[in-house]
Coordinates of C-alpha atoms and ligand atoms in Angstrom, one line a residue:
Chain L
M1 CA 0.0 0.0 0.0
T2 CA 1.2 3.5 -0.8
D3 CA 0.2 6.5 1.1
V4 CA -1.2 9.8 -0.1
D5 CA 0.5 12.8 1.5
G6 CA 2.0 10.6 4.2
A7 CA -1.5 9.5 5.4
L8 CA -2.6 5.9 5.5
V9 CA -6.2 6.9 5.8
R10 CA -7.6 10.0 4.2
A11 CA -11.3 10.8 4.3
E12 CA -12.5 13.8 2.4
N13 CA -16.0 15.3 2.7
V14 CA -17.7 11.9 3.4
H15 CA -21.5 11.9 3.3
K16 CA -23.8 9.0 4.2
W17 CA -27.6 8.9 4.2
F18 CA -29.8 6.2 5.7
G19 CA -32.9 6.9 3.6
Q20 CA -33.7 10.6 4.2
N21 CA -31.5 10.7 7.3
E22 CA -28.2 12.3 6.7
V23 CA -25.8 10.6 9.2
L24 CA -22.4 11.7 7.9
K25 CA -22.4 15.4 6.8
G26 CA -19.0 15.8 5.2
V27 CA -16.4 14.1 7.4
S28 CA -12.8 14.8 6.6
L29 CA -10.0 13.1 8.5
H30 CA -6.6 11.7 8.0
V31 CA -4.5 9.2 9.9
G32 CA -0.8 8.9 9.4
R33 CA 1.0 5.5 9.2
G34 CA 1.6 4.4 12.8
E35 CA -0.7 7.0 14.2
V36 CA -3.4 6.4 16.7
L37 CA -6.6 8.4 16.3
S38 CA -9.3 8.4 18.9
I39 CA -12.8 9.5 18.0
I40 CA -15.1 10.6 20.8
G41 CA -18.6 12.1 20.6
P42 CA -22.1 11.6 21.7
S43 CA -24.1 8.6 20.8
G44 CA -25.7 8.8 17.4
S45 CA -23.2 11.3 16.1
G46 CA -22.1 8.9 13.3
K47 CA -18.9 7.4 14.8
S48 CA -19.7 3.8 14.1
T49 CA -21.1 4.6 10.7
F50 CA -17.9 6.4 9.8
L51 CA -15.7 3.4 10.9
R52 CA -18.0 1.0 9.0
C53 CA -17.7 3.1 5.8
I54 CA -13.9 2.7 6.0
N55 CA -14.2 -1.1 5.6
Q56 CA -17.4 -1.0 3.5
L57 CA -19.8 -2.6 5.9
E58 CA -21.7 0.6 4.9
T59 CA -21.4 2.4 1.6
Y60 CA -20.9 6.2 1.6
Q61 CA -22.6 8.2 -1.0
K62 CA -20.5 11.2 -1.5
G63 CA -16.8 12.1 -0.8
R64 CA -13.9 9.8 -0.9
I65 CA -12.1 7.5 1.5
H66 CA -8.5 6.5 0.6
V67 CA -6.7 3.8 2.5
G68 CA -3.1 3.3 1.5
G69 CA -3.7 5.3 -1.6
E70 CA -6.5 3.1 -2.7
L71 CA -10.0 4.6 -3.1
I72 CA -12.3 2.5 -0.9
G73 CA -15.5 1.1 -2.5
F74 CA -15.4 3.0 -5.7
E75 CA -13.5 3.5 -8.9
D76 CA -12.8 7.0 -10.1
R77 CA -13.7 7.3 -13.7
G78 CA -12.8 10.8 -14.7
G79 CA -14.2 12.3 -11.5
R80 CA -17.3 10.0 -11.5
L81 CA -17.4 7.4 -8.7
V82 CA -18.5 4.0 -9.9
P83 CA -19.1 1.3 -7.2
L84 CA -16.6 -1.5 -7.2
P85 CA -17.8 -5.1 -7.7
N86 CA -18.2 -7.1 -4.5
R87 CA -15.1 -9.1 -5.2
R88 CA -12.9 -6.0 -5.1
I89 CA -14.6 -4.7 -2.0
V90 CA -13.9 -8.1 -0.3
A91 CA -10.3 -7.8 -1.3
Q92 CA -10.0 -4.3 0.1
R93 CA -11.2 -5.4 3.5
R94 CA -8.3 -7.8 4.0
N95 CA -5.9 -5.1 5.0
I96 CA -8.3 -3.5 7.5
G97 CA -9.0 -5.2 10.8
M98 CA -12.1 -4.4 12.8
V99 CA -13.0 -5.0 16.5
F100 CA -16.6 -4.7 17.4
Q101 CA -18.4 -3.6 20.6
Q102 CA -20.1 -7.0 20.8
F103 CA -16.9 -9.0 20.0
N104 CA -18.7 -11.1 17.3
L105 CA -16.6 -14.2 17.7
F106 CA -17.8 -17.2 15.7
W107 CA -19.7 -19.3 18.3
H108 CA -19.3 -22.6 16.6
M109 CA -15.5 -22.4 16.7
T110 CA -12.9 -22.5 19.4
V111 CA -10.8 -19.4 20.0
L112 CA -7.9 -20.9 18.0
E113 CA -10.3 -21.9 15.1
N114 CA -11.7 -18.3 15.2
I115 CA -8.2 -16.9 14.7
I116 CA -6.9 -19.3 12.0
E117 CA -10.1 -19.3 9.9
A118 CA -9.6 -16.2 7.8
P119 CA -5.8 -16.6 7.4
M120 CA -6.4 -20.1 6.0
L121 CA -9.5 -19.4 4.0
V122 CA -8.7 -16.0 2.7
L123 CA -4.9 -15.8 2.6
G124 CA -4.5 -19.5 1.9
Q125 CA -2.1 -20.1 4.8
R126 CA -1.3 -23.6 5.8
R127 CA -2.7 -24.8 9.1
V128 CA 0.7 -25.1 10.9
E129 CA 1.6 -21.6 9.8
A130 CA -1.7 -20.1 10.8
E131 CA -1.7 -21.9 14.2
A132 CA 1.8 -20.8 15.0
T133 CA 0.8 -17.2 14.3
A134 CA -2.4 -17.6 16.3
M135 CA -0.6 -19.1 19.3
A136 CA 1.8 -16.2 19.3
L137 CA -1.0 -13.7 19.1
L138 CA -2.9 -15.4 22.0
E139 CA 0.3 -15.2 24.0
R140 CA 0.4 -11.5 23.2
V141 CA -3.1 -10.9 24.4
G142 CA -2.7 -13.2 27.4
L143 CA -5.1 -15.9 26.3
S144 CA -2.9 -18.9 25.5
E145 CA -4.7 -21.2 28.0
K146 CA -8.0 -20.5 26.3
A147 CA -7.0 -21.5 22.8
H148 CA -9.3 -24.5 22.8
A149 CA -12.2 -22.9 24.6
Y150 CA -15.5 -22.0 22.9
P151 CA -16.4 -18.3 23.0
M152 CA -19.5 -18.9 25.1
K153 CA -17.3 -20.1 27.9
L154 CA -15.2 -16.9 28.0
S155 CA -15.8 -13.6 29.9
G156 CA -16.4 -10.5 27.8
G157 CA -12.9 -9.3 28.3
Q158 CA -11.5 -12.6 27.1
Q159 CA -13.8 -12.7 24.1
Q160 CA -12.7 -9.2 23.1
R161 CA -9.0 -10.1 23.4
A162 CA -9.6 -13.1 21.3
A163 CA -11.4 -10.9 18.7
I164 CA -8.4 -8.6 18.6
A165 CA -6.1 -11.5 18.0
R166 CA -8.4 -12.7 15.3
A167 CA -8.3 -9.4 13.5
L168 CA -4.5 -9.1 13.9
A169 CA -4.0 -12.6 12.4
M170 CA -4.8 -11.1 9.0
K171 CA -1.8 -8.8 9.5
P172 CA -3.8 -5.7 8.7
D173 CA -2.3 -2.3 7.9
L174 CA -5.1 -0.6 9.8
M175 CA -7.1 -1.5 12.9
L176 CA -10.6 -0.1 13.6
F177 CA -12.0 -0.3 17.1
D178 CA -15.7 0.5 17.6
E179 CA -16.2 1.1 21.3
P180 CA -14.2 -2.1 22.2
T181 CA -14.9 -1.9 25.9
S182 CA -18.4 -0.5 26.0
A183 CA -20.0 -3.9 26.5
L184 CA -17.5 -4.9 29.3
D185 CA -17.6 -4.8 33.1
P186 CA -15.3 -2.2 34.6
E187 CA -13.1 -5.0 35.9
T188 CA -12.4 -6.5 32.5
T189 CA -12.2 -3.1 30.6
G190 CA -8.6 -2.6 31.8
E191 CA -7.3 -5.9 30.4
V192 CA -8.7 -5.0 27.0
L193 CA -7.4 -1.4 27.0
N194 CA -4.0 -2.7 28.0
V195 CA -3.9 -4.9 24.9
I196 CA -5.0 -2.1 22.7
A197 CA -2.4 0.3 24.2
D198 CA 0.3 -2.3 23.7
L199 CA -0.7 -2.6 20.1
A200 CA -0.6 1.2 19.7
R201 CA 3.0 1.2 21.1
S202 CA 4.0 -1.5 18.6
G203 CA 3.3 1.0 15.8
M204 CA 0.0 -0.2 14.5
T205 CA -2.1 2.4 12.7
M206 CA -5.5 2.6 14.5
I207 CA -8.7 4.4 14.7
V208 CA -10.4 3.9 18.1
V209 CA -14.0 5.0 18.9
T210 CA -14.1 5.2 22.7
H211 CA -15.8 6.6 25.7
E212 CA -12.7 6.0 27.8
M213 CA -11.3 9.5 28.1
A214 CA -8.2 8.5 30.2
F215 CA -7.3 6.0 27.5
A216 CA -7.8 8.4 24.7
R217 CA -5.6 10.9 26.5
Q218 CA -2.7 8.5 27.2
V219 CA -2.7 6.3 24.0
S220 CA -3.7 8.6 21.1
D221 CA -1.6 10.8 19.0
R222 CA -4.7 12.8 18.1
V223 CA -8.2 13.0 19.3
V224 CA -11.3 14.0 17.3
L225 CA -14.7 15.1 18.5
M226 CA -17.5 14.0 16.2
E227 CA -20.8 15.7 16.6
D228 CA -23.9 15.5 14.4
G229 CA -22.2 13.8 11.5
K230 CA -19.2 16.1 11.4
V231 CA -15.8 16.5 12.8
D232 CA -16.2 19.3 15.4
C233 CA -12.5 19.6 16.4
E234 CA -9.3 17.7 16.6
A235 CA -6.0 18.2 18.4
D236 CA -3.2 16.3 20.1
P237 CA -4.5 14.8 23.4
E238 CA -2.9 17.3 25.7
T239 CA -4.4 20.3 23.9
F240 CA -7.6 18.5 23.3
F241 CA -8.3 17.7 27.0
R242 CA -6.6 20.6 28.6
D243 CA -7.6 23.5 26.4
Q244 CA -10.8 22.0 25.1
P245 CA -10.6 24.1 21.9
S246 CA -14.4 24.1 21.1
A247 CA -17.6 25.0 22.9
R248 CA -19.2 21.7 21.9
L249 CA -16.2 19.8 23.2
K250 CA -16.5 21.6 26.6
A251 CA -20.2 20.8 26.7
F252 CA -19.6 17.1 25.7
L253 CA -16.8 16.6 28.3
A254 CA -19.0 18.3 30.9
T255 CA -21.7 15.6 30.3
I256 CA -19.4 12.7 30.9
H257 CA -17.6 13.9 34.0
Chain K
M1 CA -62.6 -64.0 18.9
G2 CA -60.3 -62.2 21.3
F3 CA -56.6 -61.5 20.8
D4 CA -54.7 -64.3 19.1
W5 CA -51.4 -64.2 21.1
P6 CA -49.6 -67.0 19.4
F7 CA -50.3 -65.4 16.0
F8 CA -49.2 -62.0 17.3
W9 CA -46.0 -63.3 18.7
S10 CA -45.1 -65.3 15.6
R11 CA -45.7 -62.2 13.4
L12 CA -43.6 -60.1 15.7
T13 CA -40.7 -62.4 16.1
D14 CA -40.7 -63.9 12.6
P15 CA -42.2 -61.3 10.3
G16 CA -41.0 -63.1 7.2
D17 CA -39.1 -61.9 4.1
L18 CA -42.0 -60.1 2.5
Y19 CA -42.5 -57.9 5.6
M20 CA -38.7 -57.2 5.8
I21 CA -38.7 -56.1 2.1
A22 CA -41.7 -53.9 2.8
L23 CA -39.9 -52.5 5.8
G24 CA -36.8 -51.7 3.6
R25 CA -39.1 -50.0 1.2
T26 CA -40.6 -47.9 4.0
V27 CA -37.2 -46.8 5.2
L28 CA -35.8 -46.2 1.7
M29 CA -38.8 -44.1 0.8
A30 CA -38.4 -42.0 4.0
V31 CA -34.7 -41.5 3.5
L32 CA -34.9 -40.6 -0.2
A33 CA -37.8 -38.2 0.4
M34 CA -35.9 -36.6 3.3
L35 CA -32.7 -36.1 1.2
L36 CA -34.6 -34.8 -1.8
G37 CA -36.8 -32.7 0.5
L38 CA -33.6 -31.3 2.2
V39 CA -32.2 -30.2 -1.2
I40 CA -35.5 -28.5 -2.0
G41 CA -35.7 -27.0 1.5
V42 CA -32.2 -25.5 1.4
L43 CA -32.7 -24.1 -2.1
V44 CA -36.1 -22.6 -1.3
G45 CA -35.0 -21.5 2.2
F46 CA -32.1 -19.5 0.8
G47 CA -34.4 -18.4 -2.0
R48 CA -36.9 -16.9 0.5
L49 CA -34.1 -14.6 1.6
S50 CA -32.8 -13.8 -1.9
K51 CA -31.9 -10.3 -2.9
F52 CA -34.1 -10.8 -6.0
A53 CA -37.8 -10.2 -5.5
P54 CA -38.9 -12.7 -8.2
I55 CA -36.9 -15.5 -6.6
R56 CA -38.4 -14.6 -3.2
A57 CA -41.9 -14.6 -4.7
V58 CA -41.5 -18.0 -6.4
C59 CA -40.2 -19.6 -3.2
A60 CA -42.9 -18.1 -1.1
F61 CA -45.5 -19.3 -3.5
Y62 CA -44.2 -22.8 -3.4
V63 CA -44.3 -22.9 0.4
W64 CA -47.7 -21.4 0.5
L65 CA -49.1 -23.8 -2.1
I66 CA -47.6 -27.0 -0.8
R67 CA -48.4 -26.4 2.8
G68 CA -52.0 -25.9 1.9
I69 CA -52.5 -29.3 0.2
P70 CA -52.8 -32.6 2.2
V71 CA -49.9 -35.1 1.5
L72 CA -52.4 -37.8 0.6
V73 CA -54.0 -35.6 -2.0
L74 CA -50.5 -34.7 -3.3
L75 CA -49.5 -38.3 -3.6
V76 CA -52.6 -39.3 -5.6
L77 CA -52.3 -36.2 -7.7
F78 CA -48.7 -37.1 -8.7
F79 CA -49.4 -40.8 -9.3
S80 CA -52.9 -40.8 -10.9
G81 CA -53.7 -37.2 -11.5
L82 CA -50.8 -36.3 -13.8
A83 CA -51.2 -39.6 -15.7
A84 CA -55.0 -39.1 -16.1
A85 CA -54.5 -35.7 -17.5
G86 CA -51.8 -37.0 -19.8
F87 CA -49.1 -34.8 -18.5
F88 CA -46.7 -37.3 -17.0
R89 CA -46.8 -41.0 -16.3
F90 CA -44.3 -42.6 -13.9
S91 CA -42.8 -45.9 -15.1
D92 CA -40.7 -48.5 -13.4
I93 CA -36.9 -47.9 -13.6
T94 CA -34.0 -50.1 -12.6
L95 CA -31.0 -48.5 -11.0
F96 CA -28.0 -50.6 -9.9
G97 CA -30.0 -53.7 -10.1
I98 CA -32.8 -52.3 -7.9
T99 CA -36.2 -51.8 -9.5
M100 CA -38.1 -48.8 -8.4
S101 CA -41.8 -49.1 -9.2
A102 CA -43.7 -46.2 -10.7
S103 CA -45.7 -45.8 -7.5
F104 CA -42.6 -45.8 -5.4
Q105 CA -41.1 -42.9 -7.5
A106 CA -44.3 -40.9 -7.3
A107 CA -44.4 -41.4 -3.5
V108 CA -40.8 -40.3 -3.0
L109 CA -41.3 -37.3 -5.2
G110 CA -44.7 -36.3 -3.6
L111 CA -43.3 -36.8 0.0
A112 CA -40.1 -34.8 -0.9
I113 CA -42.1 -31.9 -2.4
H114 CA -44.3 -31.9 0.7
E115 CA -41.3 -32.1 3.1
G116 CA -39.4 -29.5 1.1
A117 CA -42.0 -26.8 1.8
Y118 CA -41.7 -27.4 5.6
M119 CA -38.0 -27.7 5.5
A120 CA -37.7 -24.4 3.6
E121 CA -39.3 -22.7 6.6
I122 CA -37.0 -24.4 9.0
V123 CA -33.9 -23.6 6.9
R124 CA -35.0 -19.9 6.5
N125 CA -35.4 -19.6 10.3
G126 CA -32.0 -21.2 10.8
I127 CA -30.3 -18.7 8.5
Q128 CA -32.0 -15.8 10.1
A129 CA -30.9 -17.0 13.5
V130 CA -27.3 -16.4 12.7
Q131 CA -26.2 -13.2 14.4
R132 CA -25.6 -10.2 12.0
G133 CA -22.5 -9.3 14.0
Q134 CA -20.8 -12.6 13.2
I135 CA -21.5 -12.1 9.5
E136 CA -20.0 -8.6 9.7
A137 CA -17.0 -9.9 11.5
A138 CA -16.5 -12.5 8.7
K139 CA -16.8 -9.8 6.1
S140 CA -14.3 -7.6 8.0
L141 CA -11.9 -10.5 7.8
G142 CA -12.1 -10.4 4.0
M143 CA -14.4 -13.4 3.5
G144 CA -16.4 -13.4 0.4
T145 CA -20.1 -14.2 0.2
F146 CA -19.6 -17.9 -0.6
Q147 CA -16.9 -18.4 2.0
L148 CA -18.9 -16.9 4.8
T149 CA -22.0 -18.8 3.8
R150 CA -20.1 -22.1 3.8
R151 CA -18.0 -21.5 6.9
I152 CA -20.1 -19.3 9.1
I153 CA -23.8 -19.2 8.1
L154 CA -24.3 -22.9 7.3
P155 CA -22.6 -24.4 10.3
Q156 CA -24.5 -22.1 12.7
A157 CA -27.8 -22.4 10.9
T158 CA -27.3 -26.2 11.0
R159 CA -27.4 -26.1 14.8
V160 CA -30.8 -24.4 14.7
I161 CA -32.1 -26.5 11.8
V162 CA -31.3 -30.0 12.9
P163 CA -33.6 -30.5 15.9
P164 CA -36.8 -29.5 14.0
L165 CA -35.5 -31.4 10.9
G166 CA -35.1 -34.5 13.0
N167 CA -38.6 -34.0 14.2
D168 CA -39.8 -33.8 10.6
F169 CA -38.0 -37.0 9.7
N170 CA -39.7 -38.8 12.6
H171 CA -43.0 -37.6 11.2
L172 CA -42.0 -38.6 7.6
L173 CA -41.2 -42.2 8.7
K174 CA -44.9 -42.6 9.6
T175 CA -46.3 -40.5 6.7
T176 CA -44.9 -43.1 4.3
S177 CA -47.9 -45.2 5.2
L178 CA -50.0 -43.0 3.0
A179 CA -48.1 -44.3 0.0
S180 CA -50.1 -47.5 0.4
V181 CA -53.0 -45.6 -1.2
I182 CA -51.1 -45.4 -4.5
G183 CA -50.0 -49.0 -4.2
V184 CA -46.5 -48.9 -2.8
Q185 CA -45.9 -52.2 -1.0
E186 CA -44.6 -50.8 2.3
I187 CA -45.4 -52.2 5.7
F188 CA -48.8 -50.7 6.1
Q189 CA -50.0 -51.8 2.7
L190 CA -48.7 -55.3 3.4
T191 CA -50.5 -55.3 6.8
E192 CA -53.7 -54.3 5.2
S193 CA -53.5 -57.0 2.5
M194 CA -52.6 -59.6 5.1
S195 CA -55.5 -58.8 7.3
A196 CA -57.8 -59.1 4.3
T197 CA -56.8 -62.8 4.0
T198 CA -56.2 -63.7 7.7
F199 CA -58.9 -61.5 9.4
K200 CA -56.3 -60.9 12.2
T201 CA -56.7 -57.2 11.7
F202 CA -56.1 -56.1 15.2
E203 CA -53.0 -58.2 15.8
L204 CA -51.4 -57.2 12.5
L205 CA -52.1 -53.5 13.2
I206 CA -50.4 -53.8 16.6
V207 CA -47.4 -55.5 14.9
V208 CA -47.1 -52.7 12.4
S209 CA -47.5 -50.0 15.1
I210 CA -44.6 -51.6 17.0
T211 CA -42.6 -51.6 13.8
Y212 CA -43.1 -47.8 13.3
L213 CA -42.3 -47.3 17.0
A214 CA -39.1 -49.2 16.6
L215 CA -38.1 -47.1 13.6
T216 CA -38.8 -43.8 15.4
T217 CA -36.9 -45.1 18.4
V218 CA -33.8 -45.9 16.3
W219 CA -34.1 -42.5 14.8
N220 CA -34.4 -40.8 18.2
V221 CA -31.1 -42.3 19.2
I222 CA -29.4 -41.2 16.0
Q223 CA -30.8 -37.7 16.3
G224 CA -29.5 -37.6 19.9
L225 CA -26.0 -38.4 18.8
I226 CA -26.1 -35.8 16.0
E227 CA -27.4 -33.1 18.4
A228 CA -24.9 -33.9 21.1
R229 CA -22.2 -33.4 18.6
L230 CA -23.7 -30.1 17.3
R231 CA -24.0 -28.7 20.8
R232 CA -20.3 -29.3 21.8
H233 CA -19.7 -25.6 22.1
E234 CA -22.4 -25.1 24.7
R235 CA -21.1 -27.4 27.3
D236 CA -18.4 -27.5 29.9
E237 CA -18.0 -31.2 30.1
Q238 CA -18.5 -33.1 26.9
P239 CA -20.5 -36.4 27.1
T240 CA -18.1 -39.1 26.1
T241 CA -19.9 -42.4 26.3
L242 CA -22.6 -43.3 23.8
F243 CA -25.1 -43.6 26.7
A244 CA -24.2 -40.1 28.0
K245 CA -24.6 -38.6 24.5
I246 CA -28.0 -40.1 24.1
G247 CA -28.9 -39.1 27.6
Y248 CA -27.9 -35.5 26.9
Y249 CA -30.4 -35.3 24.1
L250 CA -33.2 -37.2 25.7
W251 CA -32.9 -35.5 29.1
P252 CA -31.1 -32.2 28.7
R253 CA -30.1 -30.5 31.9
G254 CA -32.3 -27.6 32.8
D255 CA -29.4 -25.2 33.4
A256 CA -27.8 -26.2 30.0
A257 CA -31.0 -25.1 28.4
M258 CA -31.0 -21.8 30.3
E259 CA -27.4 -21.1 29.4
R260 CA -28.2 -21.3 25.8
R261 CA -29.8 -17.9 25.9
Ligands
ADP301 N1 -28.4 0.6 9.6 C1 -29.0 1.8 9.9 N2 -30.1 2.2 9.3 C2 -30.7 3.4 9.6 N3 -30.2 4.3 10.4 C3 -29.0 4.0 11.0 C4 -28.3 2.7 10.8 N4 -27.2 2.7 11.5 C5 -27.1 3.9 12.1 N5 -28.2 4.6 11.9 C6 -28.4 6.0 12.4 O1 -27.3 6.8 12.1 C7 -27.0 7.6 13.2 C8 -25.6 7.5 13.6 O2 -25.4 6.2 14.2 P1 -24.0 5.6 14.6 O3 -23.0 5.8 13.6 O4 -24.2 4.3 15.2 O5 -23.6 6.6 15.8 P2 -22.6 6.4 17.0 O6 -21.7 5.3 16.7 O7 -21.8 7.7 17.0 O8 -23.4 6.3 18.3 C9 -28.0 7.3 14.3 O9 -29.0 8.3 14.2 C10 -28.6 6.0 13.9 O10 -29.9 5.9 14.3
MG302 MG1 -21.5 3.5 17.8

């Protein structure tokens, strides 16, 4: 993947409608390679929808999203955007990992099977190779002893760590986290945040939608406030949380403290 | 008058070749109709959820139509009705040295078309039971439609589909008796023709009832084994012995049922 202007992800003026309801009203963002961007904002402001547009779980209708220099979901034919065939969209998703609020592990597979499934099926890895990678990832997220357990038997925190390992097994260039700890007990939130922070330090490019302000402050390179389908303000975490450079940000931070 | 015990016991313990062949026909008819019905059910079940409205409409029409017609009527319609109208006449065919009579073919087809309509609903429900989130996770991992259907949707839908499907097969094993009406020589038809000559109607009907009961019992055990295997991921301790596996199905623990959510 090549980058455009040094950014791995570049979103320009992205619009998305659900029927008549305009949910994204011109989102522009960029994320540099190795950078960690946190997105905060009130519920319903379009954070999830934006993440889902990046890996084409939703289709945006106006604007452009580039990942690694490649236009996501469309082909540019002299300025006119033509939707890509499904096969191309499927291929584009391979380099983008996603972690969901509800973990979404495959219930009929053990943790190890969950992790090796896509590398074997999609990348054509051999089982020994895929299993070796999977075991190393499980070690990294502290879940080695649960390799052969079924998801139903794991706590939420364990399921989420397994889901992170599953996404990493595809060796993505970019990781998207959609409120990865919102469905967790306070006790298990920490263990998942540690894993994500660890990944951030390792140089992974990430976009993290979160309500954990302390986490956003410590781990991100930049923080963005999304409000009503638009980027309200963005800054480095110190400036963002100390100076609170917008009235809406002040109001939002006041509601959660 | 009264119950002829010696006759009853001799029929039960030594039913004779003719009865065993008829029994084979009953089982074969049920198995073939089930397999064919399953193919129809999977196609129509997926078709009901197709992106294309005409496919959805055709599949919905099939389900609506077939579920509104009695099986008995369907069987006679296939065997006699089509021939009478000159549309299609079944004729005997021999495959691998086994001759399948025209009535047997009509019965298998009629039962399969009947079963297919019910199975389509079971299959559709099973597909819809797969969590959206897991499908999205599979997509986010780069799986294509075919890959995620085969590896995620089908295995999970199977867990939901198998218990009601097993129930259907239990039903089908006995519904085969209706094929006697179009002249298939299965166990009920044989029982009827024997009672016409021996007048031991009651004894023979008890024997044939016991035979059906034996068939469904064997099927119960097989279904138990299949379900125990499919429910592996829901249990802490796995049943290991054959007896424990059957027991798990026949007498599931209350808390296991609760845990399933
Ligand atoms: N599949 C959908 N169909 C219709 N409306 C949707 C859908 N998904 C999200 N929305 C709407 O889009 C808006 C933004 O939702 P979302 O992106 O989930 O916000 P956030 O993640 O910031 O809470 C909400 O008003 C929501 O109701
Ligand atoms: Mg959200």
